[in-house]
Amino acid sequence: MAGHQQQQLVREARHLAPGASEEAALGGRVFAEGRGAVLTDLDGNQYVDFAAGTLTQSLGHGHPEVVAALTRQAGLLWNVHDSSTPERAEFFELLARLLPEHLNTYALFSTGAEVVEAALRVVQSTAEPGRNRVGALRHGFHGKTMGARMLVHWDVGHQAFSGNSILGYSPYCYRCPLELTYPSCDLRCATLVTRHIAQKPNVSALVFEPVLGAAGVIVPPAGYWERVSEACRENGVVLVADEVLTGGGRTGAFLASELVGAEPDLVAMSKGMANGFPFAVLAGRDELLRAPAASPAGAYASTYAGNPLGIAAARATLEVVARDHLIDRVRVLGERLSEQLAALRARFDVLGDVRGIGLLHGLEFVRDGSSRTPAPEIARAVYTTALDLGLRTSVGGHIIRLAPPFTMDEALLDEGVRLLERAIELAVEQVPE
Ligand SMILES: Cc1ncc(COP(=O)(O)O)c(C=O)c1O
């Protein structure tokens, strides 16, 4: 890295508060432009973007149809609070076609944490008296506002604050907290979630990521969600799927819940909705979102809730996803990626686990395959070396996540994996044993 980027970083450091993501801090890049799956930095270096922005750019950067929709809307109208605008009805109809039939009522927001908070308000306002607790899963991530933080039981960018939430085991087979092995475990983790959350009379809802993203793409084994969902339904515990990361097609279905066998009552979506423009949707059963207790005047309003620019970007994004059958494409590319990553896992002992579904994969770096000791230093070395080679990924602790745009072609996908392989080779040489 050289020249203009370095000058720019030194200049802004005089004023920038610390606390940026590991990605930004370690990467030290100044990105100037994005086209499709390729980013260009201020010094003209290019990167294949396997992180798709912040796992946002399902259609890649600068998709012409999203740019056209935003440009058109930018010339017309930006904000009228949450009043109706001409595209909103059409956007809702499009959502209704893409989502399972029972999720037919929507409220619009602008960030992931904001939509999770809105879901919590719905739960809180409609809960029976005495149901004053909310269930959450270990390793879940739901955002950094206070309500969302209450559901996060690990220090991810801030200290955990469990508040009024009850913790259940996530299906983290690679590091099973019960030291069992699937399938002989008979999904004991799900049984315990059932016992500690679903069957507790003081629990109103379970907020969950159907595939746990930030903690390293933890994909549940078959049967986990069926068991937990059924128990929640039987006991009147509302199922709130946080699909902020997975919603919009990334896992190979519009909702990851559909793939893992969870049938949520409320769903929060954001990243995949508007191709990187700040936008979020709370979708739910009408009896919940229209419940008088949940929906007094102003309940779903906020300054940017449903702003016309967000609606324009979201409508254009989801129309392209539907028209170009991109969710089918996610499945095809996901298989291809998965096969190539399995070969890397077989080659490198430091690659303890590789997990994924659709175009969302997590690589877990360890000191060695037998101890499974997390190795953040190796993940960081892989991340920075990959950047130097021209590949951008997403790093956090000892995990690297890969989430390429749905529109990437096979050749670029293969090239990205080749760069990743080279980065792992070099990182293993660099990091002392
Ligand atoms: C599953 C999940 N929920 C909520 C959030 C919070 O979203 P935001 O950063 O837009 O507040 C994230 C962000 O990564 C997420 O992955």
GROMACS .gro file of C-alpha atoms and ligand atoms in nm:
model
  449
    1MET     CA    1   0.000   0.000   0.000
    2ALA     CA    2   0.142   0.334  -0.086
    3GLY     CA    3   0.096   0.693  -0.189
    4HIS     CA    4  -0.241   0.861  -0.175
    5GLN     CA    5  -0.403   0.610   0.054
    6GLN     CA    6  -0.137   0.645   0.319
    7GLN     CA    7  -0.160   1.025   0.313
    8GLN     CA    8  -0.534   1.011   0.339
    9LEU     CA    9  -0.527   0.770   0.635
   10VAL     CA   10  -0.274   0.981   0.824
   11ARG     CA   11  -0.482   1.292   0.758
   12GLU     CA   12  -0.811   1.148   0.878
   13ALA     CA   13  -0.654   0.978   1.181
   14ARG     CA   14  -0.619   1.322   1.342
   15HIS     CA   15  -0.997   1.337   1.373
   16LEU     CA   16  -1.134   0.986   1.338
   17ALA     CA   17  -1.251   0.824   1.661
   18PRO     CA   18  -1.092   0.483   1.708
   19GLY     CA   19  -1.314   0.178   1.727
   20ALA     CA   20  -1.342   0.093   1.359
   21SER     CA   21  -1.404  -0.268   1.259
   22GLU     CA   22  -1.107  -0.504   1.255
   23GLU     CA   23  -1.153  -0.514   0.879
   24ALA     CA   24  -1.109  -0.142   0.834
   25ALA     CA   25  -0.835  -0.105   1.093
   26LEU     CA   26  -0.625  -0.397   0.970
   27GLY     CA   27  -0.695  -0.334   0.604
   28GLY     CA   28  -0.587   0.030   0.597
   29ARG     CA   29  -0.733   0.079   0.251
   30VAL     CA   30  -0.909   0.381   0.109
   31PHE     CA   31  -1.164   0.242  -0.133
   32ALA     CA   32  -1.257   0.482  -0.407
   33GLU     CA   33  -1.487   0.291  -0.640
   34GLY     CA   34  -1.683  -0.031  -0.680
   35ARG     CA   35  -1.803  -0.192  -1.002
   36GLY     CA   36  -1.973  -0.528  -0.984
   37ALA     CA   37  -1.758  -0.756  -0.770
   38VAL     CA   38  -1.444  -0.542  -0.802
   39LEU     CA   39  -1.328  -0.256  -0.580
   40THR     CA   40  -1.059  -0.002  -0.664
   41ASP     CA   41  -0.859   0.184  -0.402
   42LEU     CA   42  -0.722   0.535  -0.416
   43ASP     CA   43  -0.392   0.415  -0.558
   44GLY     CA   44  -0.561   0.220  -0.835
   45ASN     CA   45  -0.522  -0.131  -0.683
   46GLN     CA   46  -0.812  -0.367  -0.746
   47TYR     CA   47  -0.978  -0.622  -0.520
   48VAL     CA   48  -1.226  -0.901  -0.579
   49ASP     CA   49  -1.487  -0.825  -0.314
   50PHE     CA   50  -1.572  -1.151  -0.137
   51ALA     CA   51  -1.730  -0.947   0.144
   52ALA     CA   52  -1.981  -0.773  -0.086
   53GLY     CA   53  -1.948  -0.442   0.097
   54THR     CA   54  -2.073  -0.537   0.444
   55LEU     CA   55  -2.244  -0.848   0.309
   56THR     CA   56  -2.480  -0.599   0.153
   57GLN     CA   57  -2.403  -0.590  -0.219
   58SER     CA   58  -2.604  -0.885  -0.343
   59LEU     CA   59  -2.591  -0.736  -0.693
   60GLY     CA   60  -2.234  -0.615  -0.659
   61HIS     CA   61  -2.126  -0.252  -0.642
   62GLY     CA   62  -2.287   0.016  -0.855
   63HIS     CA   63  -2.546  -0.208  -1.014
   64PRO     CA   64  -2.680  -0.002  -1.307
   65GLU     CA   65  -3.049  -0.065  -1.232
   66VAL     CA   66  -3.015   0.027  -0.866
   67VAL     CA   67  -2.809   0.335  -0.957
   68ALA     CA   68  -3.077   0.438  -1.210
   69ALA     CA   69  -3.359   0.390  -0.956
   70LEU     CA   70  -3.172   0.591  -0.691
   71THR     CA   71  -3.076   0.864  -0.937
   72ARG     CA   72  -3.432   0.898  -1.056
   73GLN     CA   73  -3.564   0.912  -0.700
   74ALA     CA   74  -3.289   1.154  -0.593
   75GLY     CA   75  -3.428   1.402  -0.843
   76LEU     CA   76  -3.786   1.360  -0.719
   77LEU     CA   77  -3.820   1.331  -0.342
   78TRP     CA   78  -3.605   1.230  -0.043
   79ASN     CA   79  -3.809   1.244   0.274
   80VAL     CA   80  -4.172   1.291   0.373
   81HIS     CA   81  -4.143   1.104   0.703
   82ASP     CA   82  -4.331   0.776   0.666
   83SER     CA   83  -4.606   0.914   0.442
   84SER     CA   84  -4.696   0.708   0.140
   85THR     CA   85  -4.503   0.757  -0.184
   86PRO     CA   86  -4.589   0.615  -0.527
   87GLU     CA   87  -4.356   0.314  -0.514
   88ARG     CA   88  -4.442   0.188  -0.168
   89ALA     CA   89  -4.750  -0.022  -0.254
   90GLU     CA   90  -4.563  -0.187  -0.539
   91PHE     CA   91  -4.268  -0.259  -0.313
   92PHE     CA   92  -4.493  -0.425  -0.057
   93GLU     CA   93  -4.652  -0.640  -0.330
   94LEU     CA   94  -4.309  -0.747  -0.447
   95LEU     CA   95  -4.213  -0.843  -0.091
   96ALA     CA   96  -4.535  -1.038  -0.051
   97ARG     CA   97  -4.447  -1.240  -0.361
   98LEU     CA   98  -4.097  -1.317  -0.232
   99LEU     CA   99  -4.179  -1.400   0.130
  100PRO     CA  100  -4.375  -1.694   0.272
  101GLU     CA  101  -4.747  -1.625   0.258
  102HIS     CA  102  -4.796  -1.578   0.632
  103LEU     CA  103  -4.545  -1.289   0.642
  104ASN     CA  104  -4.778  -1.043   0.474
  105THR     CA  105  -4.748  -0.724   0.681
  106TYR     CA  106  -4.450  -0.489   0.675
  107ALA     CA  107  -4.290  -0.195   0.852
  108LEU     CA  108  -3.989  -0.016   0.709
  109PHE     CA  109  -3.671   0.103   0.882
  110SER     CA  110  -3.315   0.186   0.792
  111THR     CA  111  -3.067  -0.032   0.983
  112GLY     CA  112  -3.035  -0.381   1.123
  113ALA     CA  113  -3.034  -0.279   1.488
  114GLU     CA  114  -3.332  -0.049   1.431
  115VAL     CA  115  -3.544  -0.327   1.285
  116VAL     CA  116  -3.445  -0.568   1.564
  117GLU     CA  117  -3.553  -0.304   1.817
  118ALA     CA  118  -3.884  -0.267   1.636
  119ALA     CA  119  -3.938  -0.643   1.655
  120LEU     CA  120  -3.866  -0.634   2.029
  121ARG     CA  121  -4.122  -0.356   2.074
  122VAL     CA  122  -4.383  -0.566   1.898
  123VAL     CA  123  -4.302  -0.861   2.123
  124GLN     CA  124  -4.302  -0.652   2.439
  125SER     CA  125  -4.628  -0.475   2.362
  126THR     CA  126  -4.817  -0.792   2.270
  127ALA     CA  127  -4.676  -1.031   2.533
  128GLU     CA  128  -4.909  -1.177   2.792
  129PRO     CA  129  -4.852  -1.040   3.142
  130GLY     CA  130  -4.561  -1.217   3.311
  131ARG     CA  131  -4.385  -1.301   2.987
  132ASN     CA  132  -4.116  -1.042   3.046
  133ARG     CA  133  -3.811  -1.229   2.915
  134VAL     CA  134  -3.673  -1.283   2.569
  135GLY     CA  135  -3.474  -1.586   2.460
  136ALA     CA  136  -3.159  -1.556   2.251
  137LEU     CA  137  -2.888  -1.792   2.132
  138ARG     CA  138  -2.529  -1.805   2.235
  139HIS     CA  139  -2.316  -1.668   1.947
  140GLY     CA  140  -2.607  -1.471   1.804
  141PHE     CA  141  -2.549  -1.113   1.691
  142HIS     CA  142  -2.832  -0.864   1.664
  143GLY     CA  143  -2.683  -0.514   1.667
  144LYS     CA  144  -2.551  -0.257   1.910
  145THR     CA  145  -2.851  -0.064   2.036
  146MET     CA  146  -2.951  -0.145   2.394
  147GLY     CA  147  -3.236  -0.383   2.317
  148ALA     CA  148  -3.030  -0.567   2.056
  149ARG     CA  149  -2.728  -0.575   2.289
  150MET     CA  150  -2.942  -0.744   2.549
  151LEU     CA  151  -2.961  -1.041   2.312
  152VAL     CA  152  -2.589  -1.063   2.243
  153HIS     CA  153  -2.398  -1.273   2.491
  154TRP     CA  154  -2.042  -1.226   2.363
  155ASP     CA  155  -1.813  -0.928   2.337
  156VAL     CA  156  -1.841  -0.830   1.975
  157GLY     CA  157  -1.733  -0.471   1.933
  158HIS     CA  158  -1.883  -0.392   2.274
  159GLN     CA  159  -1.925  -0.571   2.600
  160ALA     CA  160  -2.214  -0.810   2.629
  161PHE     CA  161  -2.507  -0.694   2.838
  162SER     CA  162  -2.754  -0.973   2.886
  163GLY     CA  163  -3.029  -0.760   3.045
  164ASN     CA  164  -3.354  -0.943   3.040
  165SER     CA  165  -3.264  -1.215   2.794
  166ILE     CA  166  -3.219  -1.587   2.852
  167LEU     CA  167  -2.943  -1.770   2.673
  168GLY     CA  168  -2.982  -2.094   2.481
  169TYR     CA  169  -2.728  -2.318   2.309
  170SER     CA  170  -2.668  -2.255   1.942
  171PRO     CA  171  -2.599  -2.552   1.717
  172TYR     CA  172  -2.223  -2.497   1.707
  173CYS     CA  173  -2.116  -2.851   1.625
  174TYR     CA  174  -1.747  -2.772   1.571
  175ARG     CA  175  -1.725  -2.648   1.930
  176CYS     CA  176  -2.016  -2.827   2.087
  177PRO     CA  177  -2.060  -2.677   2.435
  178LEU     CA  178  -2.200  -3.012   2.549
  179GLU     CA  179  -1.903  -3.198   2.402
  180LEU     CA  180  -2.129  -3.421   2.197
  181THR     CA  181  -2.121  -3.522   1.832
  182TYR     CA  182  -2.395  -3.498   1.574
  183PRO     CA  183  -2.607  -3.705   1.511
  184SER     CA  184  -2.550  -3.927   1.814
  185CYS     CA  185  -2.611  -3.616   2.031
  186ASP     CA  186  -2.978  -3.635   1.927
  187LEU     CA  187  -2.970  -3.254   1.917
  188ARG     CA  188  -2.937  -3.210   2.290
  189CYS     CA  189  -2.868  -2.838   2.233
  190ALA     CA  190  -3.216  -2.802   2.078
  191THR     CA  191  -3.372  -2.996   2.363
  192LEU     CA  192  -3.209  -2.760   2.612
  193VAL     CA  193  -3.326  -2.450   2.421
  194THR     CA  194  -3.671  -2.602   2.435
  195ARG     CA  195  -3.645  -2.654   2.808
  196HIS     CA  196  -3.477  -2.325   2.903
  197ILE     CA  197  -3.659  -2.094   2.664
  198ALA     CA  198  -3.958  -2.241   2.482
  199GLN     CA  199  -4.112  -2.404   2.789
  200LYS     CA  200  -4.052  -2.119   3.033
  201PRO     CA  201  -4.376  -1.938   3.115
  202ASN     CA  202  -4.194  -1.605   3.152
  203VAL     CA  203  -4.050  -1.602   2.798
  204SER     CA  204  -4.230  -1.404   2.529
  205ALA     CA  205  -4.009  -1.464   2.226
  206LEU     CA  206  -3.699  -1.629   2.092
  207VAL     CA  207  -3.487  -1.400   1.875
  208PHE     CA  208  -3.252  -1.600   1.656
  209GLU     CA  209  -3.034  -1.601   1.350
  210PRO     CA  210  -3.136  -1.912   1.152
  211VAL     CA  211  -2.774  -1.930   1.037
  212LEU     CA  212  -2.550  -1.746   1.285
  213GLY     CA  213  -2.352  -1.503   1.075
  214ALA     CA  214  -2.117  -1.286   1.279
  215ALA     CA  215  -2.000  -1.575   1.495
  216GLY     CA  216  -1.869  -1.751   1.187
  217VAL     CA  217  -2.158  -1.881   0.977
  218ILE     CA  218  -2.284  -2.149   1.211
  219VAL     CA  219  -2.520  -2.364   1.004
  220PRO     CA  220  -2.762  -2.570   1.214
  221PRO     CA  221  -2.775  -2.945   1.163
  222ALA     CA  222  -3.100  -3.090   1.026
  223GLY     CA  223  -3.368  -3.107   1.290
  224TYR     CA  224  -3.247  -2.832   1.525
  225TRP     CA  225  -3.492  -2.565   1.414
  226GLU     CA  226  -3.783  -2.803   1.367
  227ARG     CA  227  -3.753  -2.907   1.730
  228VAL     CA  228  -3.708  -2.555   1.868
  229SER     CA  229  -3.978  -2.397   1.647
  230GLU     CA  230  -4.233  -2.660   1.734
  231ALA     CA  231  -4.173  -2.615   2.105
  232CYS     CA  232  -4.198  -2.236   2.074
  233ARG     CA  233  -4.523  -2.265   1.880
  234GLU     CA  234  -4.673  -2.508   2.131
  235ASN     CA  235  -4.586  -2.279   2.421
  236GLY     CA  236  -4.687  -1.945   2.269
  237VAL     CA  237  -4.329  -1.815   2.234
  238VAL     CA  238  -4.303  -1.580   1.935
  239LEU     CA  239  -4.031  -1.674   1.686
  240VAL     CA  240  -3.838  -1.369   1.571
  241ALA     CA  241  -3.590  -1.448   1.295
  242ASP     CA  242  -3.309  -1.199   1.266
  243GLU     CA  243  -3.241  -1.228   0.894
  244VAL     CA  244  -3.065  -0.893   0.876
  245LEU     CA  245  -2.771  -1.073   0.718
  246THR     CA  246  -2.936  -1.373   0.556
  247GLY     CA  247  -3.263  -1.222   0.425
  248GLY     CA  248  -3.286  -1.146   0.053
  249GLY     CA  249  -3.142  -1.465  -0.094
  250ARG     CA  250  -2.788  -1.498   0.040
  251THR     CA  251  -2.829  -1.854   0.167
  252GLY     CA  252  -3.006  -1.987  -0.143
  253ALA     CA  253  -3.364  -1.910  -0.038
  254PHE     CA  254  -3.519  -1.569   0.015
  255LEU     CA  255  -3.511  -1.642   0.388
  256ALA     CA  256  -3.264  -1.876   0.555
  257SER     CA  257  -3.551  -1.976   0.787
  258GLU     CA  258  -3.713  -2.152   0.492
  259LEU     CA  259  -3.404  -2.368   0.446
  260VAL     CA  260  -3.343  -2.459   0.808
  261GLY     CA  261  -3.701  -2.544   0.899
  262ALA     CA  262  -3.793  -2.249   1.122
  263GLU     CA  263  -4.129  -2.081   1.064
  264PRO     CA  264  -4.088  -1.733   1.215
  265ASP     CA  265  -4.371  -1.503   1.319
  266LEU     CA  266  -4.158  -1.192   1.269
  267VAL     CA  267  -3.856  -1.145   1.044
  268ALA     CA  268  -3.600  -0.863   1.046
  269MET     CA  269  -3.416  -0.803   0.716
  270SER     CA  270  -3.172  -0.538   0.608
  271LYS     CA  271  -2.836  -0.601   0.441
  272GLY     CA  272  -2.963  -0.783   0.134
  273MET     CA  273  -3.264  -0.558   0.082
  274ALA     CA  274  -3.137  -0.249  -0.098
  275ASN     CA  275  -2.790  -0.342  -0.223
  276GLY     CA  276  -2.604  -0.138   0.036
  277PHE     CA  277  -2.842   0.155   0.073
  278PRO     CA  278  -2.950   0.187   0.441
  279PHE     CA  279  -3.284   0.012   0.452
  280ALA     CA  280  -3.459  -0.250   0.664
  281VAL     CA  281  -3.787  -0.436   0.671
  282LEU     CA  282  -3.979  -0.592   0.956
  283ALA     CA  283  -4.210  -0.856   0.809
  284GLY     CA  284  -4.462  -1.044   1.015
  285ARG     CA  285  -4.793  -1.208   1.066
  286ASP     CA  286  -5.065  -0.950   1.040
  287GLU     CA  287  -5.215  -1.042   1.376
  288LEU     CA  288  -4.886  -0.939   1.539
  289LEU     CA  289  -4.792  -0.628   1.343
  290ARG     CA  290  -5.150  -0.503   1.335
  291ALA     CA  291  -5.223  -0.585   1.700
  292PRO     CA  292  -5.362  -0.265   1.856
  293ALA     CA  293  -5.106  -0.286   2.139
  294ALA     CA  294  -4.821  -0.304   1.888
  295SER     CA  295  -4.942  -0.041   1.648
  296PRO     CA  296  -5.061   0.278   1.814
  297ALA     CA  297  -4.992   0.594   1.613
  298GLY     CA  298  -4.620   0.636   1.555
  299ALA     CA  299  -4.524   0.284   1.663
  300TYR     CA  300  -4.337   0.206   1.342
  301ALA     CA  301  -4.239   0.561   1.246
  302SER     CA  302  -3.889   0.705   1.255
  303THR     CA  303  -3.705   0.976   1.062
  304TYR     CA  304  -3.581   0.754   0.781
  305ALA     CA  305  -3.835   0.472   0.808
  306GLY     CA  306  -3.945   0.395   0.457
  307ASN     CA  307  -3.770   0.691   0.300
  308PRO     CA  308  -3.832   0.705  -0.077
  309LEU     CA  309  -3.467   0.655  -0.168
  310GLY     CA  310  -3.450   0.334   0.033
  311ILE     CA  311  -3.771   0.208  -0.121
  312ALA     CA  312  -3.642   0.285  -0.472
  313ALA     CA  313  -3.314   0.104  -0.405
  314ALA     CA  314  -3.488  -0.193  -0.243
  315ARG     CA  315  -3.747  -0.226  -0.515
  316ALA     CA  316  -3.482  -0.219  -0.789
  317THR     CA  317  -3.263  -0.467  -0.601
  318LEU     CA  318  -3.535  -0.720  -0.532
  319GLU     CA  319  -3.678  -0.689  -0.883
  320VAL     CA  320  -3.340  -0.784  -1.028
  321VAL     CA  321  -3.301  -1.069  -0.776
  322ALA     CA  322  -3.642  -1.207  -0.879
  323ARG     CA  323  -3.625  -1.138  -1.254
  324ASP     CA  324  -3.275  -1.281  -1.300
  325HIS     CA  325  -3.342  -1.585  -1.079
  326LEU     CA  326  -3.042  -1.489  -0.870
  327ILE     CA  327  -3.138  -1.708  -0.577
  328ASP     CA  328  -3.096  -2.012  -0.805
  329ARG     CA  329  -2.762  -1.866  -0.902
  330VAL     CA  330  -2.667  -1.836  -0.533
  331ARG     CA  331  -2.724  -2.209  -0.496
  332VAL     CA  332  -2.514  -2.295  -0.801
  333LEU     CA  333  -2.227  -2.063  -0.709
  334GLY     CA  334  -2.255  -2.167  -0.344
  335GLU     CA  335  -2.200  -2.533  -0.437
  336ARG     CA  336  -1.898  -2.438  -0.641
  337LEU     CA  337  -1.754  -2.229  -0.359
  338SER     CA  338  -1.826  -2.497  -0.105
  339GLU     CA  339  -1.640  -2.765  -0.305
  340GLN     CA  340  -1.336  -2.545  -0.347
  341LEU     CA  341  -1.330  -2.450   0.021
  342ALA     CA  342  -1.356  -2.815   0.122
  343ALA     CA  343  -1.037  -2.875  -0.079
  344LEU     CA  344  -0.866  -2.591   0.110
  345ARG     CA  345  -0.975  -2.736   0.439
  346ALA     CA  346  -0.825  -3.070   0.345
  347ARG     CA  347  -0.501  -2.897   0.254
  348PHE     CA  348  -0.445  -2.665   0.552
  349ASP     CA  349  -0.436  -2.792   0.910
  350VAL     CA  350  -0.491  -2.433   1.035
  351LEU     CA  351  -0.826  -2.427   0.860
  352GLY     CA  352  -1.012  -2.599   1.139
  353ASP     CA  353  -1.358  -2.572   0.996
  354VAL     CA  354  -1.527  -2.447   0.682
  355ARG     CA  355  -1.902  -2.401   0.696
  356GLY     CA  356  -2.149  -2.246   0.465
  357ILE     CA  357  -2.479  -2.230   0.290
  358GLY     CA  358  -2.543  -2.059  -0.042
  359LEU     CA  359  -2.304  -1.767  -0.080
  360LEU     CA  360  -2.229  -1.732   0.289
  361HIS     CA  361  -1.928  -1.917   0.423
  362GLY     CA  362  -1.717  -1.903   0.736
  363LEU     CA  363  -1.358  -2.018   0.775
  364GLU     CA  364  -1.243  -2.091   1.126
  365PHE     CA  365  -0.867  -2.062   1.179
  366VAL     CA  366  -0.701  -2.266   1.454
  367ARG     CA  367  -0.348  -2.328   1.576
  368ASP     CA  368  -0.385  -2.686   1.458
  369GLY     CA  369  -0.662  -2.925   1.372
  370SER     CA  370  -0.627  -3.137   1.683
  371SER     CA  371  -0.625  -2.865   1.952
  372ARG     CA  372  -0.877  -2.644   1.770
  373THR     CA  373  -0.734  -2.346   1.960
  374PRO     CA  374  -0.866  -2.032   1.789
  375ALA     CA  375  -0.594  -1.853   1.593
  376PRO     CA  376  -0.695  -1.491   1.534
  377GLU     CA  377  -0.335  -1.408   1.439
  378ILE     CA  378  -0.360  -1.648   1.143
  379ALA     CA  379  -0.700  -1.513   1.038
  380ARG     CA  380  -0.560  -1.159   1.049
  381ALA     CA  381  -0.254  -1.260   0.847
  382VAL     CA  382  -0.474  -1.432   0.588
  383TYR     CA  383  -0.697  -1.126   0.572
  384THR     CA  384  -0.419  -0.872   0.519
  385THR     CA  385  -0.224  -1.097   0.282
  386ALA     CA  386  -0.537  -1.158   0.076
  387LEU     CA  387  -0.589  -0.783   0.050
  388ASP     CA  388  -0.230  -0.741  -0.069
  389LEU     CA  389  -0.299  -1.005  -0.333
  390GLY     CA  390  -0.623  -0.836  -0.441
  391LEU     CA  391  -0.898  -1.016  -0.246
  392ARG     CA  392  -1.123  -0.854   0.012
  393THR     CA  393  -1.285  -1.080   0.274
  394SER     CA  394  -1.452  -1.014   0.608
  395VAL     CA  395  -1.254  -1.082   0.926
  396GLY     CA  396  -1.355  -1.094   1.293
  397GLY     CA  397  -1.146  -1.274   1.559
  398HIS     CA  398  -1.032  -1.611   1.424
  399ILE     CA  399  -1.305  -1.618   1.160
  400ILE     CA  400  -1.300  -1.509   0.799
  401ARG     CA  401  -1.634  -1.481   0.625
  402LEU     CA  402  -1.689  -1.501   0.253
  403ALA     CA  403  -2.004  -1.361   0.097
  404PRO     CA  404  -1.951  -1.274  -0.269
  405PRO     CA  405  -2.217  -1.090  -0.472
  406PHE     CA  406  -2.481  -1.313  -0.635
  407THR     CA  407  -2.389  -1.170  -0.974
  408MET     CA  408  -2.026  -1.280  -0.970
  409ASP     CA  409  -1.919  -1.498  -1.262
  410GLU     CA  410  -1.758  -1.837  -1.215
  411ALA     CA  411  -1.417  -1.726  -1.336
  412LEU     CA  412  -1.395  -1.447  -1.079
  413LEU     CA  413  -1.522  -1.675  -0.804
  414ASP     CA  414  -1.250  -1.928  -0.886
  415GLU     CA  415  -0.992  -1.650  -0.903
  416GLY     CA  416  -1.099  -1.529  -0.557
  417VAL     CA  417  -1.056  -1.877  -0.410
  418ARG     CA  418  -0.715  -1.907  -0.577
  419LEU     CA  419  -0.609  -1.578  -0.412
  420LEU     CA  420  -0.743  -1.701  -0.080
  421GLU     CA  421  -0.544  -2.022  -0.110
  422ARG     CA  422  -0.228  -1.827  -0.183
  423ALA     CA  423  -0.299  -1.596   0.112
  424ILE     CA  424  -0.333  -1.893   0.347
  425GLU     CA  425  -0.005  -2.040   0.217
  426LEU     CA  426   0.177  -1.713   0.278
  427ALA     CA  427   0.012  -1.649   0.615
  428VAL     CA  428   0.106  -1.992   0.746
  429GLU     CA  429   0.470  -1.918   0.653
  430GLN     CA  430   0.454  -1.573   0.820
  431VAL     CA  431   0.297  -1.657   1.154
  432PRO     CA  432   0.539  -1.820   1.401
  433GLU     CA  433   0.432  -2.161   1.534
  434LIG     C1  434  -2.785  -1.076   1.213
  434LIG     C2  435  -2.760  -0.931   1.235
  434LIG     N1  436  -2.850  -0.858   1.304
  434LIG     C3  437  -2.834  -0.727   1.326
  434LIG     C4  438  -2.724  -0.660   1.278
  434LIG     C5  439  -2.708  -0.514   1.305
  434LIG     O1  440  -2.724  -0.443   1.187
  434LIG     P1  441  -2.672  -0.290   1.180
  434LIG     O2  442  -2.524  -0.295   1.182
  434LIG     O3  443  -2.727  -0.242   1.048
  434LIG     O4  444  -2.731  -0.219   1.295
  434LIG     C6  445  -2.628  -0.731   1.205
  434LIG     C7  446  -2.509  -0.662   1.153
  434LIG     O5  447  -2.415  -0.719   1.108
  434LIG     C8  448  -2.646  -0.870   1.183
  434LIG     O6  449  -2.556  -0.943   1.115
   0.00000   0.00000   0.00000
